[in-house]
mmCIF file of C-alpha atoms in Angstrom:
data_model
loop_
_atom_site.group_PDB
_atom_site.id
_atom_site.type_symbol
_atom_site.label_atom_id
_atom_site.label_comp_id
_atom_site.label_asym_id
_atom_site.label_seq_id
_atom_site.Cartn_x
_atom_site.Cartn_y
_atom_site.Cartn_z
ATOM 1 C CA UNK A 1 78.498 14.865 68.076
ATOM 2 C CA UNK A 2 82.295 15.522 67.884
ATOM 3 C CA UNK A 3 84.478 13.168 65.805
ATOM 4 C CA UNK A 4 86.320 10.346 67.285
ATOM 5 C CA UNK A 5 89.509 11.842 66.170
ATOM 6 C CA UNK A 6 88.822 14.964 68.133
ATOM 7 C CA UNK A 7 87.586 13.095 71.186
ATOM 8 C CA UNK A 8 90.662 11.092 71.355
ATOM 9 C CA UNK A 9 93.051 13.964 70.713
ATOM 10 C CA UNK A 10 91.249 15.791 73.569
ATOM 11 C CA UNK A 11 91.533 12.753 75.816
ATOM 12 C CA UNK A 12 95.148 12.643 75.139
ATOM 13 C CA UNK A 13 95.723 16.365 75.985
ATOM 14 C CA UNK A 14 93.751 15.620 79.192
ATOM 15 C CA UNK A 15 96.573 13.323 80.451
ATOM 16 C CA UNK A 16 98.391 16.506 81.536
ATOM 17 C CA UNK A 17 95.357 18.716 82.422
ATOM 18 C CA UNK A 18 94.914 19.801 85.963
ATOM 19 C CA UNK A 19 92.069 18.681 88.062
ATOM 20 C CA UNK A 20 88.959 20.724 88.179
ATOM 21 C CA UNK A 21 87.583 21.497 91.756
ATOM 22 C CA UNK A 22 85.253 19.116 93.566
ATOM 23 C CA UNK A 23 82.656 19.771 96.093
ATOM 24 C CA UNK A 24 81.009 17.480 98.503
ATOM 25 C CA UNK A 25 78.005 15.777 96.773
ATOM 26 C CA UNK A 26 74.664 14.580 98.084
ATOM 27 C CA UNK A 27 74.465 11.172 96.429
ATOM 28 C CA UNK A 28 71.348 8.757 96.578
ATOM 29 C CA UNK A 29 70.792 5.176 97.201
ATOM 30 C CA UNK A 30 67.190 4.952 95.535
ATOM 31 C CA UNK A 31 67.938 2.632 92.963
ATOM 32 C CA UNK A 32 69.775 0.172 95.193
ATOM 33 C CA UNK A 33 66.509 -0.658 96.838
ATOM 34 C CA UNK A 34 65.383 -2.223 93.594
ATOM 35 C CA UNK A 35 68.141 -4.940 93.758
ATOM 36 C CA UNK A 36 66.501 -8.283 93.906
ATOM 37 C CA UNK A 37 68.760 -11.236 93.069
ATOM 38 C CA UNK A 38 71.460 -10.615 95.700
ATOM 39 C CA UNK A 39 72.861 -13.812 97.063
ATOM 40 C CA UNK A 40 74.729 -16.430 94.973
ATOM 41 C CA UNK A 41 74.882 -20.167 95.634
ATOM 42 C CA UNK A 42 78.452 -19.759 97.120
ATOM 43 C CA UNK A 43 76.742 -17.268 99.646
ATOM 44 C CA UNK A 44 78.295 -14.050 98.119
ATOM 45 C CA UNK A 45 76.229 -11.110 99.061
ATOM 46 C CA UNK A 46 75.906 -8.861 95.902
ATOM 47 C CA UNK A 47 73.329 -6.434 97.664
ATOM 48 C CA UNK A 48 76.003 -5.743 100.349
ATOM 49 C CA UNK A 49 78.847 -5.479 97.758
ATOM 50 C CA UNK A 50 77.002 -2.769 95.810
ATOM 51 C CA UNK A 51 75.779 -1.090 98.816
ATOM 52 C CA UNK A 52 79.215 -0.583 100.172
ATOM 53 C CA UNK A 53 80.334 0.957 96.767
ATOM 54 C CA UNK A 54 77.299 2.771 95.587
ATOM 55 C CA UNK A 55 77.536 5.888 97.834
ATOM 56 C CA UNK A 56 81.255 6.135 96.566
ATOM 57 C CA UNK A 57 79.897 6.047 93.060
ATOM 58 C CA UNK A 58 77.206 8.717 93.657
ATOM 59 C CA UNK A 59 79.714 10.988 95.363
ATOM 60 C CA UNK A 60 82.090 10.783 92.435
ATOM 61 C CA UNK A 61 79.440 11.313 89.901
ATOM 62 C CA UNK A 62 78.265 14.398 91.564
ATOM 63 C CA UNK A 63 81.642 15.855 92.109
ATOM 64 C CA UNK A 64 82.603 15.144 88.470
ATOM 65 C CA UNK A 65 80.177 17.640 86.862
ATOM 66 C CA UNK A 66 80.282 21.105 88.477
ATOM 67 C CA UNK A 67 79.490 24.590 87.189
ATOM 68 C CA UNK A 68 82.409 26.876 87.320
ATOM 69 C CA UNK A 69 80.472 29.815 85.940
ATOM 70 C CA UNK A 70 76.958 31.189 86.101
ATOM 71 C CA UNK A 71 76.753 30.814 82.339
ATOM 72 C CA UNK A 72 77.150 27.144 82.606
ATOM 73 C CA UNK A 73 74.619 26.470 85.502
ATOM 74 C CA UNK A 74 71.802 25.577 83.081
ATOM 75 C CA UNK A 75 73.703 22.957 80.889
ATOM 76 C CA UNK A 76 75.335 21.492 84.017
ATOM 77 C CA UNK A 77 71.945 21.211 85.736
ATOM 78 C CA UNK A 78 70.727 19.173 82.804
ATOM 79 C CA UNK A 79 73.745 17.099 82.757
ATOM 80 C CA UNK A 80 73.355 16.319 86.555
ATOM 81 C CA UNK A 81 69.585 15.754 86.243
ATOM 82 C CA UNK A 82 70.208 12.549 84.282
ATOM 83 C CA UNK A 83 73.664 11.502 85.645
ATOM 84 C CA UNK A 84 72.369 11.560 89.284
ATOM 85 C CA UNK A 85 68.833 10.059 88.491
ATOM 86 C CA UNK A 86 69.658 6.807 90.179
ATOM 87 C CA UNK A 87 69.844 3.505 88.299
ATOM 88 C CA UNK A 88 71.613 0.139 89.058
ATOM 89 C CA UNK A 89 75.016 1.452 88.324
ATOM 90 C CA UNK A 90 75.810 -1.887 86.856
ATOM 91 C CA UNK A 91 78.568 -0.657 84.726
ATOM 92 C CA UNK A 92 80.671 0.986 87.496
ATOM 93 C CA UNK A 93 80.248 -2.138 89.463
ATOM 94 C CA UNK A 94 81.687 -4.051 86.872
ATOM 95 C CA UNK A 95 84.665 -1.706 86.661
ATOM 96 C CA UNK A 96 85.181 -2.263 90.462
ATOM 97 C CA UNK A 97 84.748 -6.096 90.164
ATOM 98 C CA UNK A 98 87.163 -6.437 87.475
ATOM 99 C CA UNK A 99 89.665 -4.066 89.106
ATOM 100 C CA UNK A 100 89.551 -5.657 92.528
ATOM 101 C CA UNK A 101 89.902 -9.239 90.826
ATOM 102 C CA UNK A 102 93.332 -8.098 89.631
ATOM 103 C CA UNK A 103 94.346 -6.231 92.749
ATOM 104 C CA UNK A 104 93.344 -2.627 92.329
ATOM 105 C CA UNK A 105 91.243 -0.466 94.541
ATOM 106 C CA UNK A 106 87.797 1.006 94.139
ATOM 107 C CA UNK A 107 89.510 4.567 94.487
ATOM 108 C CA UNK A 108 92.061 3.682 91.665
ATOM 109 C CA UNK A 109 89.227 2.363 89.452
ATOM 110 C CA UNK A 110 86.718 5.196 90.090
ATOM 111 C CA UNK A 111 87.673 7.598 87.172
ATOM 112 C CA UNK A 112 87.007 4.770 84.737
ATOM 113 C CA UNK A 113 83.671 3.951 86.435
ATOM 114 C CA UNK A 114 82.603 7.474 86.341
ATOM 115 C CA UNK A 115 83.391 7.787 82.520
ATOM 116 C CA UNK A 116 81.420 4.518 81.632
ATOM 117 C CA UNK A 117 78.418 5.798 83.559
ATOM 118 C CA UNK A 118 78.618 9.314 81.776
ATOM 119 C CA UNK A 119 78.666 7.527 78.474
ATOM 120 C CA UNK A 120 75.716 5.278 79.585
ATOM 121 C CA UNK A 121 73.787 8.389 80.690
ATOM 122 C CA UNK A 122 74.503 9.981 77.388
ATOM 123 C CA UNK A 123 73.066 6.962 75.531
ATOM 124 C CA UNK A 124 69.815 7.168 77.672
ATOM 125 C CA UNK A 125 69.441 10.958 76.989
ATOM 126 C CA UNK A 126 69.772 10.454 73.297
ATOM 127 C CA UNK A 127 67.878 7.273 73.059
ATOM 128 C CA UNK A 128 64.808 8.975 74.623
ATOM 129 C CA UNK A 129 64.771 11.865 72.159
ATOM 130 C CA UNK A 130 61.721 12.141 69.858
ATOM 131 C CA UNK A 131 63.855 11.278 66.883
ATOM 132 C CA UNK A 132 65.035 8.105 68.443
ATOM 133 C CA UNK A 133 62.785 6.021 70.983
ATOM 134 C CA UNK A 134 60.665 9.015 71.844
ATOM 135 C CA UNK A 135 60.256 8.252 75.400
ATOM 136 C CA UNK A 136 59.083 10.493 78.152
ATOM 137 C CA UNK A 137 60.007 8.324 81.268
ATOM 138 C CA UNK A 138 63.376 7.060 82.433
ATOM 139 C CA UNK A 139 64.367 5.767 85.951
ATOM 140 C CA UNK A 140 60.892 6.923 87.094
ATOM 141 C CA UNK A 141 61.295 10.367 86.161
ATOM 142 C CA UNK A 142 60.428 12.628 83.174
ATOM 143 C CA UNK A 143 63.124 12.320 80.503
ATOM 144 C CA UNK A 144 65.817 14.928 79.974
ATOM 145 C CA UNK A 145 64.231 16.482 76.913
ATOM 146 C CA UNK A 146 60.830 16.710 78.580
ATOM 147 C CA UNK A 147 62.250 18.844 81.465
ATOM 148 C CA UNK A 148 64.839 20.704 79.657
ATOM 149 C CA UNK A 149 63.756 20.789 75.966
ATOM 150 C CA UNK A 150 65.256 18.736 73.036
ATOM 151 C CA UNK A 151 67.975 21.230 72.231
ATOM 152 C CA UNK A 152 69.355 21.240 75.782
ATOM 153 C CA UNK A 153 69.172 17.388 76.111
ATOM 154 C CA UNK A 154 71.061 16.960 73.084
ATOM 155 C CA UNK A 155 73.877 19.200 74.377
ATOM 156 C CA UNK A 156 73.743 17.699 77.863
ATOM 157 C CA UNK A 157 74.388 14.335 76.217
ATOM 158 C CA UNK A 158 77.240 15.851 74.128
ATOM 159 C CA UNK A 159 78.786 17.349 77.213
ATOM 160 C CA UNK A 160 78.744 14.078 79.141
ATOM 161 C CA UNK A 161 80.373 12.366 76.375
ATOM 162 C CA UNK A 162 83.070 14.878 76.239
ATOM 163 C CA UNK A 163 83.727 14.794 79.934
ATOM 164 C CA UNK A 164 83.896 11.001 79.787
ATOM 165 C CA UNK A 165 87.040 11.272 77.832
ATOM 166 C CA UNK A 166 88.458 14.161 79.850
ATOM 167 C CA UNK A 167 87.743 12.778 83.202
ATOM 168 C CA UNK A 168 89.770 9.553 83.274
ATOM 169 C CA UNK A 169 92.540 11.207 81.141
ATOM 170 C CA UNK A 170 92.873 13.673 83.987
ATOM 171 C CA UNK A 171 92.304 11.548 86.988
ATOM 172 C CA UNK A 172 93.788 8.209 86.425
ATOM 173 C CA UNK A 173 97.444 9.245 86.166
ATOM 174 C CA UNK A 174 97.065 11.048 89.623
ATOM 175 C CA UNK A 175 96.143 7.659 91.044
ATOM 176 C CA UNK A 176 99.218 5.968 89.910
ATOM 177 C CA UNK A 177 97.788 4.543 86.734
ATOM 178 C CA UNK A 178 100.512 4.533 83.974
ATOM 179 C CA UNK A 179 99.800 6.955 81.093
ATOM 180 C CA UNK A 180 99.943 4.075 78.569
ATOM 181 C CA UNK A 181 97.317 2.246 80.576
ATOM 182 C CA UNK A 182 95.242 5.297 80.994
ATOM 183 C CA UNK A 183 95.249 5.973 77.217
ATOM 184 C CA UNK A 184 94.353 2.301 76.585
ATOM 185 C CA UNK A 185 91.197 2.922 78.736
ATOM 186 C CA UNK A 186 90.390 6.061 76.688
ATOM 187 C CA UNK A 187 90.770 4.486 73.414
ATOM 188 C CA UNK A 188 88.476 1.535 74.602
ATOM 189 C CA UNK A 189 85.775 4.054 75.721
ATOM 190 C CA UNK A 190 86.057 5.741 72.359
ATOM 191 C CA UNK A 191 85.589 2.308 70.577
ATOM 192 C CA UNK A 192 82.671 1.784 72.538
ATOM 193 C CA UNK A 193 80.840 4.668 71.283
ATOM 194 C CA UNK A 194 81.396 4.906 67.520
ATOM 195 C CA UNK A 195 80.283 3.059 64.395
ATOM 196 C CA UNK A 196 81.348 -0.358 66.125
ATOM 197 C CA UNK A 197 79.744 0.690 69.179
ATOM 198 C CA UNK A 198 76.700 2.529 70.589
ATOM 199 C CA UNK A 199 76.162 4.516 67.553
ATOM 200 C CA UNK A 200 76.472 1.525 65.153
ATOM 201 C CA UNK A 201 74.260 -0.403 67.281
ATOM 202 C CA UNK A 202 71.581 2.236 67.537
ATOM 203 C CA UNK A 203 71.723 2.873 63.804
ATOM 204 C CA UNK A 204 71.107 -0.736 62.971
ATOM 205 C CA UNK A 205 68.375 -0.880 65.672
ATOM 206 C CA UNK A 206 66.509 2.140 63.855
ATOM 207 C CA UNK A 207 67.022 0.462 60.459
ATOM 208 C CA UNK A 208 65.495 -2.829 61.664
ATOM 209 C CA UNK A 209 62.207 -1.182 63.058
ATOM 210 C CA UNK A 210 59.082 -2.498 61.341
ATOM 211 C CA UNK A 211 61.021 -5.067 59.138
ATOM 212 C CA UNK A 212 59.820 -8.613 58.917
ATOM 213 C CA UNK A 213 63.088 -10.039 57.603
ATOM 214 C CA UNK A 214 65.264 -9.285 60.902
ATOM 215 C CA UNK A 215 66.816 -12.499 62.122
ATOM 216 C CA UNK A 216 68.823 -13.512 65.114
ATOM 217 C CA UNK A 217 72.072 -12.668 63.579
ATOM 218 C CA UNK A 218 70.738 -9.110 63.098
ATOM 219 C CA UNK A 219 69.591 -8.836 66.665
ATOM 220 C CA UNK A 220 72.862 -10.081 68.015
ATOM 221 C CA UNK A 221 74.812 -7.601 66.026
ATOM 222 C CA UNK A 222 72.641 -4.732 67.259
ATOM 223 C CA UNK A 223 73.054 -5.625 70.843
ATOM 224 C CA UNK A 224 76.750 -6.702 70.770
ATOM 225 C CA UNK A 225 77.324 -3.030 69.795
ATOM 226 C CA UNK A 226 74.495 -1.301 71.403
ATOM 227 C CA UNK A 227 74.613 -2.952 74.722
ATOM 228 C CA UNK A 228 77.525 -5.438 75.203
ATOM 229 C CA UNK A 229 80.193 -3.026 73.977
ATOM 230 C CA UNK A 230 79.927 -0.609 76.993
ATOM 231 C CA UNK A 231 79.804 -3.618 79.448
ATOM 232 C CA UNK A 232 83.026 -4.791 77.754
ATOM 233 C CA UNK A 233 84.664 -1.337 78.198
ATOM 234 C CA UNK A 234 83.658 -1.448 81.716
ATOM 235 C CA UNK A 235 85.255 -4.752 82.689
ATOM 236 C CA UNK A 236 88.371 -4.324 80.518
ATOM 237 C CA UNK A 237 88.886 -0.764 81.866
ATOM 238 C CA UNK A 238 88.917 -2.166 85.457
ATOM 239 C CA UNK A 239 91.355 -4.836 84.430
ATOM 240 C CA UNK A 240 93.705 -2.520 82.637
ATOM 241 C CA UNK A 241 93.721 0.050 85.495
ATOM 242 C CA UNK A 242 94.726 -2.961 87.692
ATOM 243 C CA UNK A 243 97.545 -3.874 85.463
ATOM 244 C CA UNK A 244 96.092 -7.182 84.389
ATOM 245 C CA UNK A 245 97.934 -9.206 81.671
ATOM 246 C CA UNK A 246 96.627 -9.232 77.989
ATOM 247 C CA UNK A 247 95.385 -12.733 78.500
ATOM 248 C CA UNK A 248 93.295 -11.732 81.600
ATOM 249 C CA UNK A 249 91.995 -8.562 79.518
ATOM 250 C CA UNK A 250 90.831 -10.964 76.817
ATOM 251 C CA UNK A 251 89.044 -13.119 79.320
ATOM 252 C CA UNK A 252 87.181 -10.088 80.610
ATOM 253 C CA UNK A 253 86.111 -9.490 76.943
ATOM 254 C CA UNK A 254 84.794 -12.960 76.673
ATOM 255 C CA UNK A 255 82.838 -12.596 79.924
ATOM 256 C CA UNK A 256 81.466 -9.127 78.832
ATOM 257 C CA UNK A 257 80.247 -10.310 75.433
ATOM 258 C CA UNK A 258 78.046 -12.964 77.131
ATOM 259 C CA UNK A 259 76.746 -10.785 79.889
ATOM 260 C CA UNK A 260 76.105 -7.995 77.465
ATOM 261 C CA UNK A 261 73.741 -10.055 75.315
ATOM 262 C CA UNK A 262 72.203 -11.631 78.344
ATOM 263 C CA UNK A 263 71.516 -8.044 79.629
ATOM 264 C CA UNK A 264 69.662 -7.218 76.438
ATOM 265 C CA UNK A 265 67.759 -10.458 76.503
ATOM 266 C CA UNK A 266 66.554 -9.857 79.993
ATOM 267 C CA UNK A 267 65.631 -6.225 78.964
ATOM 268 C CA UNK A 268 63.469 -7.501 76.245
ATOM 269 C CA UNK A 269 61.815 -10.008 78.450
ATOM 270 C CA UNK A 270 61.098 -7.324 81.054
ATOM 271 C CA UNK A 271 59.690 -5.060 78.361
ATOM 272 C CA UNK A 272 56.828 -7.556 77.932
ATOM 273 C CA UNK A 273 56.469 -8.884 81.520
ATOM 274 C CA UNK A 274 56.908 -5.935 83.904
ATOM 275 C CA UNK A 275 55.050 -2.737 84.383
ATOM 276 C CA UNK A 276 56.177 0.834 83.740
ATOM 277 C CA UNK A 277 56.115 1.309 87.503
ATOM 278 C CA UNK A 278 58.509 -1.665 88.038
ATOM 279 C CA UNK A 279 60.716 -0.639 85.278
ATOM 280 C CA UNK A 280 60.964 3.048 85.837
ATOM 281 C CA UNK A 281 60.476 3.492 82.062
ATOM 282 C CA UNK A 282 57.713 2.864 79.559
ATOM 283 C CA UNK A 283 56.881 -0.906 79.467
ATOM 284 C CA UNK A 284 55.844 -2.361 75.955
ATOM 285 C CA UNK A 285 57.629 0.246 74.168
ATOM 286 C CA UNK A 286 59.520 -2.170 71.840
ATOM 287 C CA UNK A 287 56.226 -3.785 70.731
ATOM 288 C CA UNK A 288 54.674 -0.365 69.959
ATOM 289 C CA UNK A 289 57.689 0.579 67.805
ATOM 290 C CA UNK A 290 57.666 -2.963 66.109
ATOM 291 C CA UNK A 291 61.263 -3.561 67.254
ATOM 292 C CA UNK A 292 63.105 -6.782 66.875
ATOM 293 C CA UNK A 293 63.378 -8.353 70.260
ATOM 294 C CA UNK A 294 64.449 -11.741 71.518
ATOM 295 C CA UNK A 295 60.880 -12.586 72.759
ATOM 296 C CA UNK A 296 59.629 -11.657 69.227
ATOM 297 C CA UNK A 297 61.950 -13.980 67.479
ATOM 298 C CA UNK A 298 62.342 -16.771 70.024
ATOM 299 C CA UNK A 299 59.263 -16.695 72.040
ATOM 300 C CA UNK A 300 59.184 -15.850 75.733
ATOM 301 C CA UNK A 301 60.310 -19.249 76.808
ATOM 302 C CA UNK A 302 63.080 -19.298 74.290
ATOM 303 C CA UNK A 303 64.307 -16.005 75.164
ATOM 304 C CA UNK A 304 64.443 -16.949 78.772
ATOM 305 C CA UNK A 305 66.492 -20.129 77.935
ATOM 306 C CA UNK A 306 68.824 -17.895 75.826
ATOM 307 C CA UNK A 307 69.336 -15.548 78.856
ATOM 308 C CA UNK A 308 70.143 -18.452 81.068
ATOM 309 C CA UNK A 309 72.505 -19.889 78.358
ATOM 310 C CA UNK A 310 74.505 -16.548 78.067
ATOM 311 C CA UNK A 311 74.637 -16.199 81.840
ATOM 312 C CA UNK A 312 76.123 -19.697 82.222
ATOM 313 C CA UNK A 313 78.512 -19.027 79.352
ATOM 314 C CA UNK A 314 79.808 -15.796 81.209
ATOM 315 C CA UNK A 315 80.199 -17.639 84.437
ATOM 316 C CA UNK A 316 82.027 -20.532 82.703
ATOM 317 C CA UNK A 317 84.524 -18.002 81.134
ATOM 318 C CA UNK A 318 85.507 -17.140 84.830
ATOM 319 C CA UNK A 319 86.532 -20.774 85.574
ATOM 320 C CA UNK A 320 90.245 -20.103 85.809
ATOM 321 C CA UNK A 321 89.703 -17.488 88.643
ATOM 322 C CA UNK A 322 88.762 -18.183 92.181
ATOM 323 C CA UNK A 323 86.731 -16.625 94.839
ATOM 324 C CA UNK A 324 87.834 -13.218 93.866
ATOM 325 C CA UNK A 325 85.877 -13.478 90.757
ATOM 326 C CA UNK A 326 82.697 -14.050 92.657
ATOM 327 C CA UNK A 327 81.412 -10.376 92.242
ATOM 328 C CA UNK A 328 81.667 -10.953 88.397
ATOM 329 C CA UNK A 329 79.801 -14.156 88.710
ATOM 330 C CA UNK A 330 77.097 -12.658 90.941
ATOM 331 C CA UNK A 331 76.618 -9.626 88.655
ATOM 332 C CA UNK A 332 76.099 -12.104 85.642
ATOM 333 C CA UNK A 333 73.290 -13.744 87.672
ATOM 334 C CA UNK A 334 71.719 -10.402 88.743
ATOM 335 C CA UNK A 335 71.678 -9.326 85.167
ATOM 336 C CA UNK A 336 69.515 -12.327 84.130
ATOM 337 C CA UNK A 337 67.402 -12.543 87.328
ATOM 338 C CA UNK A 338 66.789 -8.797 87.871
ATOM 339 C CA UNK A 339 63.262 -7.443 87.957
ATOM 340 C CA UNK A 340 63.797 -4.043 86.402
#
């Protein structure tokens, strides 16, 4: 994987790079049908909110990765295989919800939304590798390395990570986002990947496998960086693109820390209560690998109570905002109440 210094340097250069060509995409709505918890107590229709934005996300993701030469056809195919495999697209929706809260459009926030989904997809490709979680099912399909081989899967993930920096660097200024704000988004994306990000969380997770002395502090550290950090990058990117104040960006960080941990608690619960067909990935994998999980350390009822506590904490952090923050509140509820 390229060094953080190189990635940030490349991202900075991308601020003045030209836009690559785009072609009309085909996009899919498959994963939207899996959305269960959709209406809040205030009547907000999260299903409708996501349905309106999902085709735009799929179109932008498809257009963001194109082969410009026959020599790149194979790697681009592998990249798009995972990038366009469906999924809930929670991270792009968080980008939009935060951007719209502070007055920006979906169009203006789209490059940041594409970037976080590219990073998320990279993390899934690499997590599924035999040297990591060794899984052969993701989003109801064979994992990338099963289809394309381990070597191509590693490189597809690397290429998506590189593109996740280039894309917003090139596109955000074209949409009127000041260069300083675009660069801040890129720096936050870099922070989300490194030692105090996805990589650090994954390393700690691997180190804790099979250990009997793992406690809740260890578990929270793992998932603050393995899971919550990219959700934080999502909501703060949306806020920054919209020109939110430093205080508002900080409020988004507090919200994201809570929903990020809640997301992982819910994932751990689903791993022991749902089937592989419901999840679209192998159920019971955490137990098979003797991973530290919230149900393992707190019991199933305790984990459910923790998920609700974190959800309530996230919603409370938005108390200073009005109805415009309802999408963020609804996503917090959905993260905990979802079925896959």
